[in-house]
Tab-separated table of C-alpha atoms and ligand atoms in Angstrom:
chain	number	residue	atom	x	y	z
E	282	MET	CA	-0.058	-0.075	-0.056
E	283	LYS	CA	2.698	2.419	0.993
E	284	ILE	CA	4.945	1.503	-2.056
E	285	THR	CA	1.923	2.237	-4.505
E	286	LYS	CA	1.501	5.619	-2.980
E	287	ASN	CA	5.201	6.578	-3.690
E	288	VAL	CA	4.972	5.235	-7.207
E	289	ASN	CA	1.887	7.649	-7.805
E	290	LYS	CA	3.638	10.275	-6.096
E	291	LYS	CA	6.520	10.144	-8.263
E	292	LYS	CA	4.433	9.789	-11.642
E	293	THR	CA	2.652	13.013	-10.403
E	294	LYS	CA	5.748	14.989	-10.365
E	295	GLU	CA	7.387	13.776	-13.403
E	296	ALA	CA	7.010	16.205	-16.150
E	297	ASP	CA	8.207	17.557	-19.509
E	298	TRP	CA	9.080	20.976	-21.128
E	299	ILE	CA	7.034	21.172	-24.129
E	300	PHE	CA	8.376	23.884	-26.300
E	301	LEU	CA	8.147	25.441	-29.791
E	302	HIS	CA	10.866	27.019	-31.710
E	303	PRO	CA	11.179	30.564	-32.074
E	304	TYR	CA	10.673	30.569	-35.953
E	305	VAL	CA	7.216	28.806	-35.794
E	306	TYR	CA	4.253	31.132	-36.232
E	307	VAL	CA	1.130	30.202	-34.138
E	308	SER	CA	-2.281	31.228	-34.836
E	309	ILE	CA	-5.560	30.112	-33.022
E	310	LYS	CA	-9.021	31.338	-33.862
E	311	GLN	CA	-12.130	29.951	-31.737
E	312	ASN	CA	-11.080	26.164	-31.832
E	313	HIS	CA	-8.891	26.138	-34.825
E	314	ALA	CA	-4.814	26.406	-34.532
E	315	ILE	CA	-2.331	26.304	-37.061
E	316	LEU	CA	1.445	26.048	-36.370
E	317	TYR	CA	3.556	27.199	-39.287
E	318	ASN	CA	7.282	26.585	-39.851
E	319	THR	CA	8.748	29.960	-41.341
E	320	LEU	CA	11.822	28.181	-42.265
E	321	ASN	CA	10.489	25.332	-44.324
E	322	GLY	CA	6.652	26.399	-45.040
E	323	GLU	CA	5.328	23.355	-43.273
E	324	LEU	CA	1.906	23.518	-41.707
E	325	LEU	CA	0.336	21.807	-38.856
E	326	GLU	CA	-3.540	22.162	-38.284
E	327	TYR	CA	-5.648	21.224	-35.199
E	328	GLN	CA	-9.415	21.540	-34.707
E	329	GLY	CA	-11.638	20.995	-31.802
E	330	ASN	CA	-11.727	21.934	-28.154
E	331	ASN	CA	-9.374	19.091	-26.855
E	332	PRO	CA	-6.277	18.794	-24.825
E	333	VAL	CA	-3.889	19.246	-27.874
E	334	LEU	CA	-5.684	22.629	-28.719
E	335	LYS	CA	-5.552	23.661	-24.916
E	336	LEU	CA	-1.791	22.770	-24.937
E	337	ILE	CA	-1.128	25.001	-27.921
E	338	ARG	CA	-3.056	27.946	-26.240
E	339	ARG	CA	-0.587	27.348	-23.100
E	340	LEU	CA	2.445	27.405	-25.440
E	341	ASN	CA	1.247	30.320	-27.312
E	342	ALA	CA	0.060	32.455	-23.936
E	343	GLU	CA	1.491	35.904	-23.838
E	344	THR	CA	3.789	35.038	-20.930
E	345	GLY	CA	4.477	31.489	-22.035
E	346	LEU	CA	7.502	31.999	-24.097
E	347	TYR	CA	6.513	29.265	-26.244
E	348	VAL	CA	7.034	26.835	-23.274
E	349	THR	CA	5.100	25.008	-20.956
E	350	LYS	CA	5.206	22.148	-18.518
E	351	LEU	CA	3.333	18.909	-19.065
E	352	TYR	CA	3.055	16.402	-16.378
E	353	LYS	CA	3.109	12.781	-17.252
E	354	GLN	CA	-0.467	11.971	-16.058
E	355	GLN	CA	-1.672	14.704	-18.700
E	356	TYR	CA	-0.304	12.756	-21.724
E	357	ASP	CA	-2.673	11.006	-23.954
E	358	LYS	CA	-2.511	9.423	-27.386
E	359	ASN	CA	-3.518	12.757	-29.177
E	360	ILE	CA	-0.915	14.700	-27.152
E	361	GLU	CA	1.971	12.131	-27.946
E	362	ARG	CA	0.881	12.509	-31.725
E	363	PHE	CA	1.311	16.247	-31.278
E	364	ILE	CA	4.723	16.000	-29.902
E	365	ASN	CA	5.757	13.674	-32.552
E	366	GLN	CA	4.440	15.966	-35.323
E	367	ILE	CA	6.089	18.957	-33.860
E	368	ARG	CA	9.524	17.186	-33.598
E	369	LYS	CA	9.128	15.655	-36.995
E	370	HIS	CA	8.466	18.839	-38.717
E	371	TYR	CA	11.109	20.723	-36.698
E	372	MET	CA	8.744	22.887	-35.138
E	373	GLY	CA	9.406	22.015	-31.318
E	374	ASP	CA	10.367	19.405	-29.029
E	375	CYS	CA	10.135	18.216	-25.400
E	376	LEU	CA	12.731	17.975	-22.501
E	377	ASN	CA	12.372	16.136	-19.144
E	378	THR	CA	12.151	18.612	-16.328
E	379	SER	CA	14.976	16.422	-14.469
E	380	LEU	CA	17.358	17.471	-17.074
E	381	ARG	CA	16.639	21.195	-16.932
E	382	PRO	CA	14.705	21.910	-13.856
E	383	ASN	CA	14.147	25.714	-14.807
E	384	THR	CA	12.024	26.985	-17.590
E	385	PRO	CA	14.215	26.727	-20.978
E	386	PHE	CA	14.656	30.293	-22.157
E	387	GLN	CA	12.651	30.760	-25.494
E	388	MET	CA	12.304	33.803	-27.689
E	389	LYS	CA	8.634	33.811	-28.805
E	390	PRO	CA	8.498	35.846	-32.079
E	391	MET	CA	7.052	39.406	-31.223
E	392	LEU	CA	5.732	42.074	-33.398
E	393	ASN	CA	8.593	44.555	-33.629
E	394	LEU	CA	7.464	47.293	-36.080
E	395	GLN	CA	9.556	50.528	-36.945
E	396	LYS	CA	8.685	52.711	-34.116
E	397	THR	CA	7.277	55.661	-36.226
E	398	LEU	CA	4.944	53.337	-38.224
E	399	ASP	CA	3.609	51.667	-34.958
E	400	PHE	CA	3.309	55.195	-33.510
E	401	LEU	CA	1.772	56.758	-36.655
E	402	ILE	CA	-0.984	53.987	-37.006
E	403	THR	CA	-1.925	53.834	-33.465
E	404	ASP	CA	-1.505	57.154	-31.820
E	405	GLN	CA	-4.130	59.741	-33.272
E	406	SER	CA	-2.706	62.663	-31.093
E	407	SER	CA	0.856	62.348	-31.889
E	408	SER	CA	2.920	65.410	-32.957
E	409	ARG	CA	3.726	65.554	-36.566
E	410	ILE	CA	7.277	66.824	-35.839
E	411	LEU	CA	8.325	63.568	-34.421
E	412	VAL	CA	7.941	61.765	-37.646
E	413	ASN	CA	9.233	64.320	-40.110
E	414	ASP	CA	12.357	62.830	-40.685
E	415	GLU	CA	10.833	59.467	-41.454
E	416	ILE	CA	8.086	60.189	-43.555
E	417	GLN	CA	10.212	60.140	-46.735
E	418	ASP	CA	10.741	56.542	-46.286
E	419	TYR	CA	7.017	55.600	-47.076
E	420	LEU	CA	6.894	56.202	-50.602
E	421	GLU	CA	8.328	53.585	-52.869
E	422	VAL	CA	6.221	53.638	-56.045
E	423	ILE	CA	4.304	56.494	-57.716
E	424	THR	CA	1.987	55.648	-60.762
E	425	LEU	CA	1.076	58.543	-63.015
E	426	HIS	CA	-1.924	58.404	-65.506
E	427	ILE	CA	-0.327	61.159	-67.424
E	428	ASN	CA	-3.324	61.631	-69.756
E	429	SER	CA	-6.721	60.143	-70.524
E	430	ARG	CA	-7.162	60.524	-74.549
E	431	CYS	CA	-7.433	56.998	-76.181
E	432	ASN	CA	-8.752	56.175	-79.355
E	433	GLN	CA	-9.392	52.484	-78.626
E	434	THR	CA	-12.699	51.001	-77.491
E	435	CYS	CA	-11.608	48.159	-74.845
E	436	THR	CA	-14.895	47.068	-72.920
E	437	GLN	CA	-12.655	46.515	-69.862
E	438	CYS	CA	-11.439	50.196	-69.825
E	439	ASP	CA	-13.733	51.283	-67.071
E	440	SER	CA	-13.010	48.659	-64.604
E	441	ALA	CA	-9.541	47.275	-65.390
E	442	TYR	CA	-7.508	50.203	-63.884
E	443	LYS	CA	-9.115	49.454	-60.423
E	444	GLN	CA	-8.261	45.681	-60.542
E	445	TYR	CA	-4.613	45.928	-61.643
E	446	PHE	CA	-1.979	48.300	-63.561
E	447	CYS	CA	-3.812	49.338	-66.635
E	448	CYS	CA	-4.419	52.489	-68.770
E	449	LYS	CA	-7.878	54.260	-68.584
E	450	LYS	CA	-9.235	56.638	-71.102
E	451	ASN	CA	-11.691	59.552	-70.425
E	452	ASN	CA	-12.393	61.120	-73.887
E	453	GLU	CA	-15.424	63.166	-72.876
E	454	ASN	CA	-13.624	65.111	-70.284
E	455	PRO	CA	-9.871	64.653	-71.263
E	456	HIS	CA	-7.265	65.696	-68.840
E	457	GLU	CA	-3.309	65.654	-68.974
E	458	ILE	CA	-0.981	66.233	-65.951
E	459	GLU	CA	0.878	69.240	-66.899
E	460	PHE	CA	4.634	68.577	-67.059
E	461	ASP	CA	5.476	71.413	-64.770
E	462	ALA	CA	3.390	69.563	-62.156
E	463	ILE	CA	5.343	66.415	-62.825
E	464	GLU	CA	8.600	68.315	-62.332
E	465	LYS	CA	7.625	69.871	-59.152
E	466	LEU	CA	6.227	66.507	-57.926
E	467	THR	CA	9.512	64.789	-58.801
E	468	GLU	CA	11.564	67.585	-57.304
E	469	GLU	CA	9.479	67.143	-53.988
E	470	ILE	CA	10.089	63.482	-53.861
E	471	LYS	CA	13.623	63.505	-54.700
E	472	ASN	CA	14.766	62.358	-51.233
E	473	SER	CA	12.301	59.941	-50.712
E	474	SER	CA	12.915	56.245	-50.796
E	475	LEU	CA	11.170	56.126	-54.265
E	476	ARG	CA	12.494	53.396	-56.405
E	477	LYS	CA	9.852	53.096	-59.308
E	478	ILE	CA	7.895	55.563	-61.324
E	479	ARG	CA	5.123	54.027	-63.518
E	480	ILE	CA	3.667	55.668	-66.358
E	481	THR	CA	0.556	55.184	-68.385
E	482	GLY	CA	-2.362	57.069	-69.844
E	483	GLY	CA	-4.930	56.987	-72.102
E	484	ASN	CA	-2.602	56.327	-74.811
E	485	LEU	CA	0.588	57.852	-73.307
E	486	LEU	CA	2.082	58.548	-76.778
E	487	PHE	CA	-0.772	61.215	-77.163
E	488	TYR	CA	0.942	63.191	-74.194
E	489	THR	CA	1.648	66.648	-75.372
E	490	GLU	CA	5.041	66.749	-73.831
E	491	LEU	CA	6.255	63.375	-73.909
E	492	GLN	CA	9.848	64.075	-75.252
E	493	LYS	CA	10.400	66.748	-72.758
E	494	LEU	CA	8.978	64.267	-69.982
E	495	ILE	CA	11.140	61.631	-71.370
E	496	ARG	CA	14.215	63.912	-70.931
E	497	HIS	CA	13.401	64.728	-67.489
E	498	LEU	CA	12.782	61.054	-66.466
E	499	ASP	CA	16.020	60.118	-67.720
E	500	GLN	CA	17.631	62.281	-64.908
E	501	ILE	CA	15.878	60.395	-62.299
E	502	PRO	CA	17.804	57.344	-61.079
E	503	VAL	CA	14.799	55.157	-60.356
E	504	ILE	CA	13.051	52.215	-62.440
E	505	LYS	CA	10.798	53.750	-65.055
E	506	GLU	CA	7.956	51.466	-66.030
E	507	PHE	CA	5.793	52.433	-68.982
E	508	LEU	CA	2.424	50.714	-69.517
E	509	ILE	CA	0.563	50.781	-73.230
E	510	ASN	CA	-1.746	48.853	-74.728
E	511	TYR	CA	-0.598	46.983	-77.750
E	512	LEU	CA	-3.524	48.466	-80.272
E	513	ASN	CA	-1.804	51.811	-79.479
E	514	ILE	CA	1.667	50.937	-80.289
E	515	GLU	CA	3.338	52.773	-83.254
E	516	ASP	CA	6.849	53.258	-84.266
E	517	LYS	CA	8.450	56.137	-82.337
E	518	PRO	CA	12.294	55.496	-82.391
E	519	TRP	CA	13.124	58.257	-79.709
E	520	PHE	CA	10.666	56.671	-77.376
E	521	PHE	CA	11.683	53.067	-77.727
E	522	GLU	CA	15.335	54.025	-77.725
E	523	PHE	CA	14.843	55.749	-74.203
E	524	LEU	CA	13.039	52.661	-73.293
E	525	SER	CA	16.149	50.592	-74.221
E	526	LYS	CA	18.041	52.293	-71.284
E	527	GLU	CA	19.043	50.509	-68.067
E	528	LEU	CA	16.339	51.552	-65.866
E	529	SER	CA	13.392	51.683	-68.032
E	530	GLN	CA	10.823	48.866	-68.920
E	531	LEU	CA	7.802	48.333	-71.000
E	532	ILE	CA	4.645	46.611	-70.012
E	533	ILE	CA	2.419	45.682	-73.160
E	534	ILE	CA	-1.163	45.056	-72.165
E	535	ILE	CA	-3.133	42.628	-74.341
E	536	HIS	CA	-6.897	41.611	-73.991
E	537	PHE	CA	-9.464	39.832	-75.713
E	538	PRO	CA	-10.589	40.011	-78.455
E	539	ILE	CA	-7.121	39.845	-79.738
E	540	LYS	CA	-6.226	41.401	-83.301
E	541	ILE	CA	-3.678	39.041	-84.516
E	542	ARG	CA	-2.381	41.269	-87.180
E	543	LYS	CA	-2.219	44.271	-84.931
E	544	LEU	CA	-0.215	42.120	-82.229
E	545	GLU	CA	2.036	40.921	-84.888
E	546	SER	CA	3.024	44.266	-86.188
E	547	CYS	CA	3.368	45.515	-82.617
E	548	LEU	CA	5.832	42.753	-81.770
E	549	LYS	CA	7.653	43.538	-85.091
E	550	ILE	CA	8.271	47.077	-84.010
E	551	LEU	CA	9.445	46.380	-80.875
E	552	SER	CA	11.681	43.848	-81.994
E	553	GLN	CA	14.043	46.507	-83.730
E	554	TYR	CA	14.888	47.674	-80.158
E	555	HIS	CA	16.767	46.109	-77.114
E	556	LEU	CA	13.813	46.613	-74.636
E	557	LYS	CA	13.213	45.172	-71.242
E	558	MET	CA	9.643	44.303	-72.089
E	559	PHE	CA	6.936	42.391	-70.333
E	560	LEU	CA	3.741	41.326	-72.072
E	561	LEU	CA	0.522	41.202	-69.523
E	562	ILE	CA	-2.316	39.153	-71.022
E	563	VAL	CA	-5.800	39.958	-69.622
E	564	ILE	CA	-8.004	36.911	-69.100
E	565	GLU	CA	-11.573	36.538	-68.176
E	566	ASP	CA	-12.160	32.808	-68.609
E	567	ASP	CA	-10.563	29.397	-69.383
E	568	ALA	CA	-11.481	29.647	-72.991
E	569	GLN	CA	-9.386	32.694	-73.284
E	570	ILE	CA	-6.546	31.129	-71.879
E	571	LYS	CA	-6.624	28.083	-74.483
E	572	LYS	CA	-6.959	30.528	-77.390
E	573	ILE	CA	-3.976	32.752	-76.146
E	574	GLU	CA	-1.843	29.685	-75.611
E	575	ASP	CA	-2.282	28.703	-79.253
E	576	ILE	CA	-1.468	32.451	-80.445
E	577	LEU	CA	1.455	32.663	-78.070
E	578	THR	CA	2.863	29.294	-79.639
E	579	ARG	CA	2.319	30.594	-83.076
E	580	LEU	CA	3.968	34.029	-82.563
E	581	ASN	CA	6.721	32.324	-80.397
E	582	ILE	CA	6.215	34.299	-77.439
E	583	GLU	CA	7.613	32.732	-74.159
E	584	SER	CA	7.838	35.706	-71.673
E	585	PHE	CA	4.348	36.634	-70.489
E	586	ASP	CA	1.849	36.905	-67.627
E	587	PHE	CA	-1.737	36.433	-67.284
E	588	VAL	CA	-3.998	38.983	-65.432
E	589	PRO	CA	-7.381	38.019	-64.384
E	590	HIS	CA	-10.379	40.424	-65.035
E	591	TYR	CA	-13.395	40.294	-63.053
E	592	ASN	CA	-16.320	41.413	-65.717
E	593	GLY	CA	-19.185	40.785	-63.204
E	594	GLU	CA	-20.112	37.298	-64.646
E	595	ASN	CA	-17.052	35.280	-64.325
E	596	LEU	CA	-17.146	34.522	-60.521
E	597	SER	CA	-16.763	30.821	-61.104
E	598	PHE	CA	-13.527	31.307	-63.159
E	599	PHE	CA	-12.210	33.264	-60.128
E	600	LYS	CA	-13.299	30.596	-57.808
E	601	ASN	CA	-11.488	27.812	-59.845
E	602	SER	CA	-8.190	29.716	-60.651
E	603	ILE	CA	-7.843	32.850	-58.233
E	604	PHE	CA	-9.369	31.747	-55.014
E	605	LEU	CA	-6.691	30.957	-52.185
E	606	THR	CA	-6.387	27.395	-50.881
E	607	ARG	CA	-4.119	25.984	-48.068
E	608	GLN	CA	-1.665	24.941	-50.640
E	609	SER	CA	-1.372	28.430	-52.674
E	610	ILE	CA	-1.109	30.207	-49.241
E	611	ILE	CA	1.588	28.152	-47.833
E	612	ALA	CA	3.333	27.942	-51.549
E	613	THR	CA	4.530	31.399	-50.997
E	614	LYS	CA	6.193	30.644	-47.911
E	615	PRO	CA	5.672	33.796	-45.993
E	616	SER	CA	8.586	34.757	-43.571
E	617	MET	CA	8.150	35.618	-39.861
E	618	LYS	CA	8.655	39.356	-41.037
E	619	ASN	CA	6.222	38.932	-43.844
E	620	ILE	CA	3.559	37.739	-41.447
E	621	PHE	CA	3.993	40.499	-38.920
E	622	ALA	CA	4.074	42.999	-41.748
E	623	ARG	CA	0.732	41.810	-43.143
E	624	LYS	CA	-0.892	42.125	-39.749
E	625	THR	CA	-0.234	45.712	-39.631
E	626	ILE	CA	0.038	47.167	-43.144
E	627	ASN	CA	-1.358	46.378	-46.640
E	628	THR	CA	1.831	45.165	-48.081
E	629	GLY	CA	0.093	45.515	-51.522
E	630	ASP	CA	-0.827	49.124	-51.225
E	631	PHE	CA	2.017	50.459	-48.630
E	632	GLN	CA	4.330	53.133	-50.037
E	633	LYS	CA	2.400	53.653	-53.341
E	634	LEU	CA	0.393	56.366	-54.909
E	635	THR	CA	-1.526	56.913	-57.815
E	636	VAL	CA	-2.101	59.995	-59.638
E	637	LEU	CA	-4.900	60.264	-62.077
E	638	SER	CA	-4.865	62.697	-65.022
E	639	ASN	CA	-6.981	65.223	-63.395
E	640	GLY	CA	-4.499	65.459	-60.542
E	641	ASP	CA	-6.397	63.303	-57.917
E	642	ILE	CA	-4.230	61.253	-55.786
E	643	TYR	CA	-4.969	57.855	-54.248
E	644	ALA	CA	-3.599	55.230	-51.946
E	645	ASN	CA	-5.821	52.763	-53.860
E	646	LEU	CA	-8.018	53.521	-56.719
E	647	ASN	CA	-10.975	51.636	-55.065
E	648	HIS	CA	-11.059	54.157	-52.224
E	649	PRO	CA	-11.596	57.676	-51.967
E	650	LYS	CA	-9.038	60.254	-53.309
E	651	ILE	CA	-6.691	61.466	-50.814
E	652	GLY	CA	-5.273	64.566	-52.386
E	653	LYS	CA	-4.777	66.755	-55.410
E	654	LEU	CA	-1.497	67.384	-57.296
E	655	ASN	CA	-0.138	70.852	-56.916
E	656	SER	CA	-2.546	71.759	-54.017
E	657	THR	CA	-1.268	69.187	-51.252
E	658	SER	CA	2.347	68.334	-50.209
E	659	VAL	CA	2.738	64.749	-51.027
E	660	PHE	CA	4.353	63.915	-47.716
E	661	ASP	CA	1.097	65.525	-45.874
E	662	ILE	CA	-0.763	63.143	-47.968
E	663	ILE	CA	1.428	59.980	-46.804
E	664	PHE	CA	1.106	61.326	-43.244
E	665	GLN	CA	-2.757	61.477	-43.383
E	666	GLU	CA	-2.703	57.920	-45.104
E	667	LEU	CA	-0.731	56.368	-42.417
E	668	HIS	CA	-2.554	58.090	-39.657
E	669	ARG	CA	-6.411	57.580	-40.735
E	670	GLY	CA	-6.141	56.394	-44.132
E	671	LYS	CA	-8.356	53.581	-45.691
E	672	SER	CA	-5.869	51.710	-47.636
E	673	TRP	CA	-2.070	51.269	-46.403
E	674	THR	CA	-3.509	50.089	-42.963
E	675	LYS	CA	-6.421	47.777	-44.159
E	676	VAL	CA	-5.414	44.280	-43.176
E	677	ARG	CA	-7.080	40.925	-42.874
E	678	THR	CA	-6.845	41.163	-38.902
E	679	ARG	CA	-9.291	43.766	-38.719
E	680	ILE	CA	-11.900	42.848	-41.325
E	681	LYS	CA	-14.755	40.249	-41.431
E	682	PRO	CA	-14.599	37.294	-41.812
E	683	CYS	CA	-10.679	37.126	-42.044
E	684	LYS	CA	-10.254	38.349	-38.617
E	685	SER	CA	-11.790	35.283	-37.280
E	686	CYS	CA	-9.544	33.116	-39.438
E	687	ALA	CA	-6.365	31.360	-38.174
E	688	PHE	CA	-4.737	31.918	-41.540
E	689	ASN	CA	-5.123	35.659	-41.364
E	690	GLY	CA	-1.421	36.320	-40.804
E	691	LEU	CA	-0.321	33.853	-43.617
E	692	CYS	CA	-2.749	35.007	-46.465
E	693	PRO	CA	-1.574	37.695	-48.955
E	694	PRO	CA	-2.826	41.213	-48.511
E	695	ILE	CA	-6.337	42.222	-49.382
E	696	SER	CA	-6.268	42.626	-53.152
E	697	ASN	CA	-7.984	45.083	-55.441
E	698	TYR	CA	-10.151	42.105	-56.669
E	699	GLU	CA	-11.543	41.644	-53.212
E	700	TYR	CA	-12.468	45.326	-53.152
E	701	VAL	CA	-14.032	45.190	-56.737
E	702	LEU	CA	-15.861	41.873	-55.534
E	703	GLY	CA	-16.993	43.505	-52.302
E	704	LYS	CA	-15.779	40.094	-50.652
E	705	TYR	CA	-12.736	39.624	-48.390
E	706	ASN	CA	-12.364	36.165	-48.334
E	707	LEU	CA	-11.507	34.872	-52.094
E	708	CYS	CA	-10.659	31.544	-50.610
E	709	ASN	CA	-12.016	28.185	-50.118
E	710	ILE	CA	-11.071	28.008	-46.392
E	711	MET	CA	-13.886	30.318	-44.857
H	1622	SF4	S1	-6.232	50.950	-74.639
H	1622	SF4	FE1	-6.458	51.454	-72.365
H	1622	SF4	S2	-7.198	53.652	-72.224
H	1622	SF4	FE2	-7.453	52.791	-74.128
H	1622	SF4	S3	-9.518	52.230	-74.181
H	1622	SF4	FE3	-8.104	50.428	-73.902
H	1622	SF4	S4	-7.971	50.192	-71.645
H	1622	SF4	FE4	-9.054	52.089	-72.150
H	1623	SF4	S1	-8.782	35.099	-47.222
H	1623	SF4	FE1	-9.452	35.428	-45.062
H	1623	SF4	S2	-11.023	33.752	-44.788
H	1623	SF4	FE2	-9.763	33.149	-46.375
H	1623	SF4	S3	-8.067	32.144	-45.617
H	1623	SF4	FE3	-7.406	34.090	-45.572
H	1623	SF4	S4	-7.764	35.009	-43.733
H	1623	SF4	FE4	-9.020	33.286	-43.937
């Protein structure tokens, strides 16, 4: 009798430290937990209100530092399987407390944002002076629709530019951004972190002062990316010679119905120059993919990318080809840095501004304008966007239904398609 008592007492005291490695990202929503290895992209998922989920909650507790003590009598088949899995996938391990009486020190990953960004987003009453020095770091890409005149009649014109980088015409009320305004803008942002200027129209070849603009852009040591519809290509040697320079590149956008002869002549013109060129093919359904594949083979085109276009009637195409799956989310192998950034800022929109030909400035073309060229300082606009904007800080952790989904840190940022479709979960998970 006495002996049995002693054995039980010993068993009660025997315990292991269960711990996760610091590169593991843990997310728990309701009774769904995921463990994601940021080094090898592997994922473990657990559902249900059971001892394994309770153990993951303890590991992930604020004060737990990814470590918890588990007594031998708390073990069951599921806990053992969990420990085997975290070991097998290099996500964690266990250690008998007799070998290490004190809690093993673990660095649980923490959100460590750049101080100013954190302060801008969270503190509404903060003083502008404190961030003046850093505000210039929040501009990386600026897109200019330099004009709005175009002679084509693409059916996608009114909606495409809100979904992806595309030209947009307005012949009824045509505008151009005056060259002087562009000069003033580039002067203002010359000390920023700008790395790319994207130029489109309308038909940008109609821009009144295109030669002057090209000469000016040539002086700016950032990438210059020009987008033009293949239907608008005509041979302008001085323009394409400029585009042959090291920091310049050309995007040719192609959409259905494709005019084969015109496409052939466009490619023939462009083949005379040494351009860094990229074809962007707009597709709305599987039949178009099939058709374009034949055309690409015939024309011997190897370098291109597809961009899906939502036309209001092709949701099933989006469901089959665009919607996120577990595999597609994990395939991008987000790092811990990516995950924390995605929880705070929309990494798709962040540090990007678009100026339409009438001078209206946007952080995202699906949201209201945030300023006017020539009447507001770009850095004031950036400050306001960080402080109380609708685009740069719109993240899945704050919107329904994503905020209740364990995958919200792993998913790519909210995209223009989601704004256009009015649905934030373009996925087959929730
Ligand atoms: S080429 Fe561009 S701007 Fe012109 S109609 Fe087509 S989409 Fe609109
Ligand atoms: S899109 Fe939203 S609901 Fe879908 S998996 Fe991502 S976070 Fe979850």
